[in-house]
């Protein structure tokens, strides 16, 4: 069984991915927070952009797998449960498969921004949408 610090780190990676992919897709991220060892939330102002919202939902678990956060598959599914329910309700399995591949490619391209965002979120518990956008702007300037 994983420690609470490992779970908190994995949750920070998960929520940072929601915020980073959402911001990259043009969604207005209001804030992202780690609220418990396997609990967090990322809030946006324009959830009407369905395709971007589905990709953003899928980003958390994809990032946790990519960053090899140390959690078992069951623990990853526990943290991503509501994200997967949302994504499944909003699109067909084929659309979800395409979106998942696109998200994985985005995360690989932005791996350093993801790690930086996860470190900040792990350390501070919450980041404002402005902080996420500032981080993304800094990443884009590289």
PDB file of C-alpha atoms in Angstrom:
ATOM      1  CA  UNK A   1       0.000   0.000   0.000  1.00  0.00           C
ATOM      2  CA  UNK A   2       1.273   3.446  -0.857  1.00  0.00           C
ATOM      3  CA  UNK A   3       2.071   6.142   1.699  1.00  0.00           C
ATOM      4  CA  UNK A   4      -0.057   9.279   2.024  1.00  0.00           C
ATOM      5  CA  UNK A   5       2.832  11.383   0.653  1.00  0.00           C
ATOM      6  CA  UNK A   6       3.036   9.148  -2.449  1.00  0.00           C
ATOM      7  CA  UNK A   7      -0.735   9.409  -2.883  1.00  0.00           C
ATOM      8  CA  UNK A   8      -0.625  13.217  -2.424  1.00  0.00           C
ATOM      9  CA  UNK A   9       2.172  13.463  -5.028  1.00  0.00           C
ATOM     10  CA  UNK A  10       0.200  11.325  -7.471  1.00  0.00           C
ATOM     11  CA  UNK A  11      -2.890  13.488  -6.867  1.00  0.00           C
ATOM     12  CA  UNK A  12      -0.817  16.639  -7.482  1.00  0.00           C
ATOM     13  CA  UNK A  13       0.386  15.162 -10.806  1.00  0.00           C
ATOM     14  CA  UNK A  14      -3.239  14.277 -11.662  1.00  0.00           C
ATOM     15  CA  UNK A  15      -4.689  17.724 -10.886  1.00  0.00           C
ATOM     16  CA  UNK A  16      -1.747  19.592 -12.454  1.00  0.00           C
ATOM     17  CA  UNK A  17      -2.411  17.637 -15.667  1.00  0.00           C
ATOM     18  CA  UNK A  18      -6.065  18.730 -15.637  1.00  0.00           C
ATOM     19  CA  UNK A  19      -4.993  22.364 -15.230  1.00  0.00           C
ATOM     20  CA  UNK A  20      -2.158  22.266 -17.776  1.00  0.00           C
ATOM     21  CA  UNK A  21      -4.077  20.438 -20.509  1.00  0.00           C
ATOM     22  CA  UNK A  22      -7.187  22.541 -19.864  1.00  0.00           C
ATOM     23  CA  UNK A  23      -5.149  25.747 -20.150  1.00  0.00           C
ATOM     24  CA  UNK A  24      -3.372  24.491 -23.289  1.00  0.00           C
ATOM     25  CA  UNK A  25      -6.783  23.746 -24.847  1.00  0.00           C
ATOM     26  CA  UNK A  26      -7.985  27.289 -24.149  1.00  0.00           C
ATOM     27  CA  UNK A  27     -10.158  26.538 -21.133  1.00  0.00           C
ATOM     28  CA  UNK A  28     -10.193  29.144 -18.382  1.00  0.00           C
ATOM     29  CA  UNK A  29      -8.811  27.339 -15.336  1.00  0.00           C
ATOM     30  CA  UNK A  30      -9.998  29.064 -12.161  1.00  0.00           C
ATOM     31  CA  UNK A  31      -8.017  26.957  -9.669  1.00  0.00           C
ATOM     32  CA  UNK A  32      -6.573  23.525  -9.017  1.00  0.00           C
ATOM     33  CA  UNK A  33      -6.226  21.993  -5.550  1.00  0.00           C
ATOM     34  CA  UNK A  34      -5.117  18.850  -3.746  1.00  0.00           C
ATOM     35  CA  UNK A  35      -7.707  18.352  -1.002  1.00  0.00           C
ATOM     36  CA  UNK A  36      -6.597  14.985   0.362  1.00  0.00           C
ATOM     37  CA  UNK A  37      -4.247  12.085  -0.342  1.00  0.00           C
ATOM     38  CA  UNK A  38      -6.392  10.934  -3.313  1.00  0.00           C
ATOM     39  CA  UNK A  39      -8.727  13.901  -3.607  1.00  0.00           C
ATOM     40  CA  UNK A  40      -8.414  17.046  -5.679  1.00  0.00           C
ATOM     41  CA  UNK A  41     -10.300  19.299  -8.030  1.00  0.00           C
ATOM     42  CA  UNK A  42      -9.683  21.577 -10.972  1.00  0.00           C
ATOM     43  CA  UNK A  43     -12.336  24.167 -11.715  1.00  0.00           C
ATOM     44  CA  UNK A  44     -12.911  25.864 -15.056  1.00  0.00           C
ATOM     45  CA  UNK A  45     -15.134  28.741 -16.124  1.00  0.00           C
ATOM     46  CA  UNK A  46     -16.095  27.443 -19.589  1.00  0.00           C
ATOM     47  CA  UNK A  47     -17.042  23.772 -19.260  1.00  0.00           C
ATOM     48  CA  UNK A  48     -19.224  24.114 -22.395  1.00  0.00           C
ATOM     49  CA  UNK A  49     -16.232  23.192 -24.564  1.00  0.00           C
ATOM     50  CA  UNK A  50     -17.028  19.493 -24.419  1.00  0.00           C
ATOM     51  CA  UNK A  51     -14.103  18.049 -26.361  1.00  0.00           C
ATOM     52  CA  UNK A  52     -11.602  20.040 -24.323  1.00  0.00           C
ATOM     53  CA  UNK A  53     -13.403  19.101 -21.101  1.00  0.00           C
ATOM     54  CA  UNK A  54     -13.228  15.377 -21.946  1.00  0.00           C
ATOM     55  CA  UNK A  55      -9.514  15.622 -22.773  1.00  0.00           C
ATOM     56  CA  UNK A  56      -8.937  17.558 -19.565  1.00  0.00           C
ATOM     57  CA  UNK A  57     -10.760  14.842 -17.593  1.00  0.00           C
ATOM     58  CA  UNK A  58      -8.634  12.108 -19.168  1.00  0.00           C
ATOM     59  CA  UNK A  59      -5.389  14.019 -18.554  1.00  0.00           C
ATOM     60  CA  UNK A  60      -5.113  13.238 -14.835  1.00  0.00           C
ATOM     61  CA  UNK A  61      -4.853   9.475 -15.041  1.00  0.00           C
ATOM     62  CA  UNK A  62      -2.749   9.662 -18.212  1.00  0.00           C
ATOM     63  CA  UNK A  63      -0.260  11.915 -16.413  1.00  0.00           C
ATOM     64  CA  UNK A  64      -0.111   9.659 -13.358  1.00  0.00           C
ATOM     65  CA  UNK A  65       0.738   6.709 -15.617  1.00  0.00           C
ATOM     66  CA  UNK A  66       3.278   8.693 -17.650  1.00  0.00           C
ATOM     67  CA  UNK A  67       5.045  10.038 -14.550  1.00  0.00           C
ATOM     68  CA  UNK A  68       5.034   6.587 -12.890  1.00  0.00           C
ATOM     69  CA  UNK A  69       3.883   8.032  -9.564  1.00  0.00           C
ATOM     70  CA  UNK A  70       4.163   4.744  -7.675  1.00  0.00           C
ATOM     71  CA  UNK A  71       0.484   3.894  -7.323  1.00  0.00           C
ATOM     72  CA  UNK A  72      -1.067   0.594  -8.329  1.00  0.00           C
ATOM     73  CA  UNK A  73      -3.578   0.411 -11.200  1.00  0.00           C
ATOM     74  CA  UNK A  74      -6.395   0.085  -8.636  1.00  0.00           C
ATOM     75  CA  UNK A  75      -5.218   3.207  -6.798  1.00  0.00           C
ATOM     76  CA  UNK A  76      -5.009   5.118 -10.098  1.00  0.00           C
ATOM     77  CA  UNK A  77      -8.569   4.095 -10.956  1.00  0.00           C
ATOM     78  CA  UNK A  78      -9.725   5.132  -7.466  1.00  0.00           C
ATOM     79  CA  UNK A  79      -8.404   8.657  -8.056  1.00  0.00           C
ATOM     80  CA  UNK A  80      -9.717   8.923 -11.616  1.00  0.00           C
ATOM     81  CA  UNK A  81     -13.175   7.452 -11.026  1.00  0.00           C
ATOM     82  CA  UNK A  82     -15.256  10.613 -11.443  1.00  0.00           C
ATOM     83  CA  UNK A  83     -13.095  11.782 -14.361  1.00  0.00           C
ATOM     84  CA  UNK A  84     -13.743   8.524 -16.211  1.00  0.00           C
ATOM     85  CA  UNK A  85     -17.474   8.624 -15.423  1.00  0.00           C
ATOM     86  CA  UNK A  86     -17.636  12.160 -16.873  1.00  0.00           C
ATOM     87  CA  UNK A  87     -15.654  11.237 -19.999  1.00  0.00           C
ATOM     88  CA  UNK A  88     -17.710   8.075 -20.596  1.00  0.00           C
ATOM     89  CA  UNK A  89     -20.958  10.009 -20.253  1.00  0.00           C
ATOM     90  CA  UNK A  90     -19.882  12.725 -22.686  1.00  0.00           C
ATOM     91  CA  UNK A  91     -18.572  10.718 -25.653  1.00  0.00           C
ATOM     92  CA  UNK A  92     -18.487   7.373 -27.394  1.00  0.00           C
ATOM     93  CA  UNK A  93     -15.756   4.816 -26.593  1.00  0.00           C
ATOM     94  CA  UNK A  94     -14.139   5.584 -29.958  1.00  0.00           C
ATOM     95  CA  UNK A  95     -14.097   9.331 -29.248  1.00  0.00           C
ATOM     96  CA  UNK A  96     -12.658   8.654 -25.797  1.00  0.00           C
ATOM     97  CA  UNK A  97      -9.914   6.477 -27.285  1.00  0.00           C
ATOM     98  CA  UNK A  98      -8.922   9.212 -29.749  1.00  0.00           C
ATOM     99  CA  UNK A  99      -9.022  11.849 -27.001  1.00  0.00           C
ATOM    100  CA  UNK A 100      -6.878   9.662 -24.704  1.00  0.00           C
ATOM    101  CA  UNK A 101      -4.198   9.272 -27.415  1.00  0.00           C
ATOM    102  CA  UNK A 102      -4.206  13.022 -28.064  1.00  0.00           C
ATOM    103  CA  UNK A 103      -3.909  13.784 -24.341  1.00  0.00           C
ATOM    104  CA  UNK A 104      -1.001  11.362 -23.929  1.00  0.00           C
ATOM    105  CA  UNK A 105       0.844  13.084 -26.790  1.00  0.00           C
ATOM    106  CA  UNK A 106       0.170  16.526 -25.286  1.00  0.00           C
ATOM    107  CA  UNK A 107       1.459  15.429 -21.898  1.00  0.00           C
ATOM    108  CA  UNK A 108       4.642  13.963 -23.390  1.00  0.00           C
ATOM    109  CA  UNK A 109       5.265  17.293 -25.159  1.00  0.00           C
ATOM    110  CA  UNK A 110       4.666  19.229 -21.926  1.00  0.00           C
ATOM    111  CA  UNK A 111       6.355  16.843 -19.471  1.00  0.00           C
ATOM    112  CA  UNK A 112       8.509  19.550 -17.880  1.00  0.00           C
ATOM    113  CA  UNK A 113       5.493  21.853 -17.367  1.00  0.00           C
ATOM    114  CA  UNK A 114       3.585  18.928 -15.852  1.00  0.00           C
ATOM    115  CA  UNK A 115       6.378  18.100 -13.424  1.00  0.00           C
ATOM    116  CA  UNK A 116       6.786  21.760 -12.429  1.00  0.00           C
ATOM    117  CA  UNK A 117       3.024  22.149 -11.922  1.00  0.00           C
ATOM    118  CA  UNK A 118       2.817  18.962  -9.873  1.00  0.00           C
ATOM    119  CA  UNK A 119       5.737  20.085  -7.675  1.00  0.00           C
ATOM    120  CA  UNK A 120       4.084  23.455  -7.048  1.00  0.00           C
ATOM    121  CA  UNK A 121       0.703  21.866  -6.355  1.00  0.00           C
ATOM    122  CA  UNK A 122       2.228  19.229  -4.073  1.00  0.00           C
ATOM    123  CA  UNK A 123       4.053  21.933  -2.097  1.00  0.00           C
ATOM    124  CA  UNK A 124       1.244  24.494  -1.839  1.00  0.00           C
ATOM    125  CA  UNK A 125      -1.982  22.473  -2.099  1.00  0.00           C
ATOM    126  CA  UNK A 126      -3.674  24.898  -4.532  1.00  0.00           C
ATOM    127  CA  UNK A 127      -2.774  26.977  -7.580  1.00  0.00           C
ATOM    128  CA  UNK A 128      -4.928  29.740  -9.023  1.00  0.00           C
ATOM    129  CA  UNK A 129      -5.806  29.783 -12.699  1.00  0.00           C
ATOM    130  CA  UNK A 130      -3.480  32.804 -13.038  1.00  0.00           C
ATOM    131  CA  UNK A 131      -0.605  30.780 -11.564  1.00  0.00           C
ATOM    132  CA  UNK A 132      -1.284  27.911 -14.007  1.00  0.00           C
ATOM    133  CA  UNK A 133      -1.400  30.337 -16.957  1.00  0.00           C
ATOM    134  CA  UNK A 134       1.841  32.005 -15.788  1.00  0.00           C
ATOM    135  CA  UNK A 135       3.496  28.595 -15.571  1.00  0.00           C
ATOM    136  CA  UNK A 136       2.245  27.698 -19.068  1.00  0.00           C
ATOM    137  CA  UNK A 137       3.478  31.023 -20.477  1.00  0.00           C
ATOM    138  CA  UNK A 138       6.902  30.398 -18.949  1.00  0.00           C
ATOM    139  CA  UNK A 139       6.916  26.891 -20.457  1.00  0.00           C
ATOM    140  CA  UNK A 140       5.890  28.218 -23.889  1.00  0.00           C
ATOM    141  CA  UNK A 141       8.765  30.743 -23.866  1.00  0.00           C
ATOM    142  CA  UNK A 142      11.372  27.952 -23.663  1.00  0.00           C
TER     143      UNK A 142
END
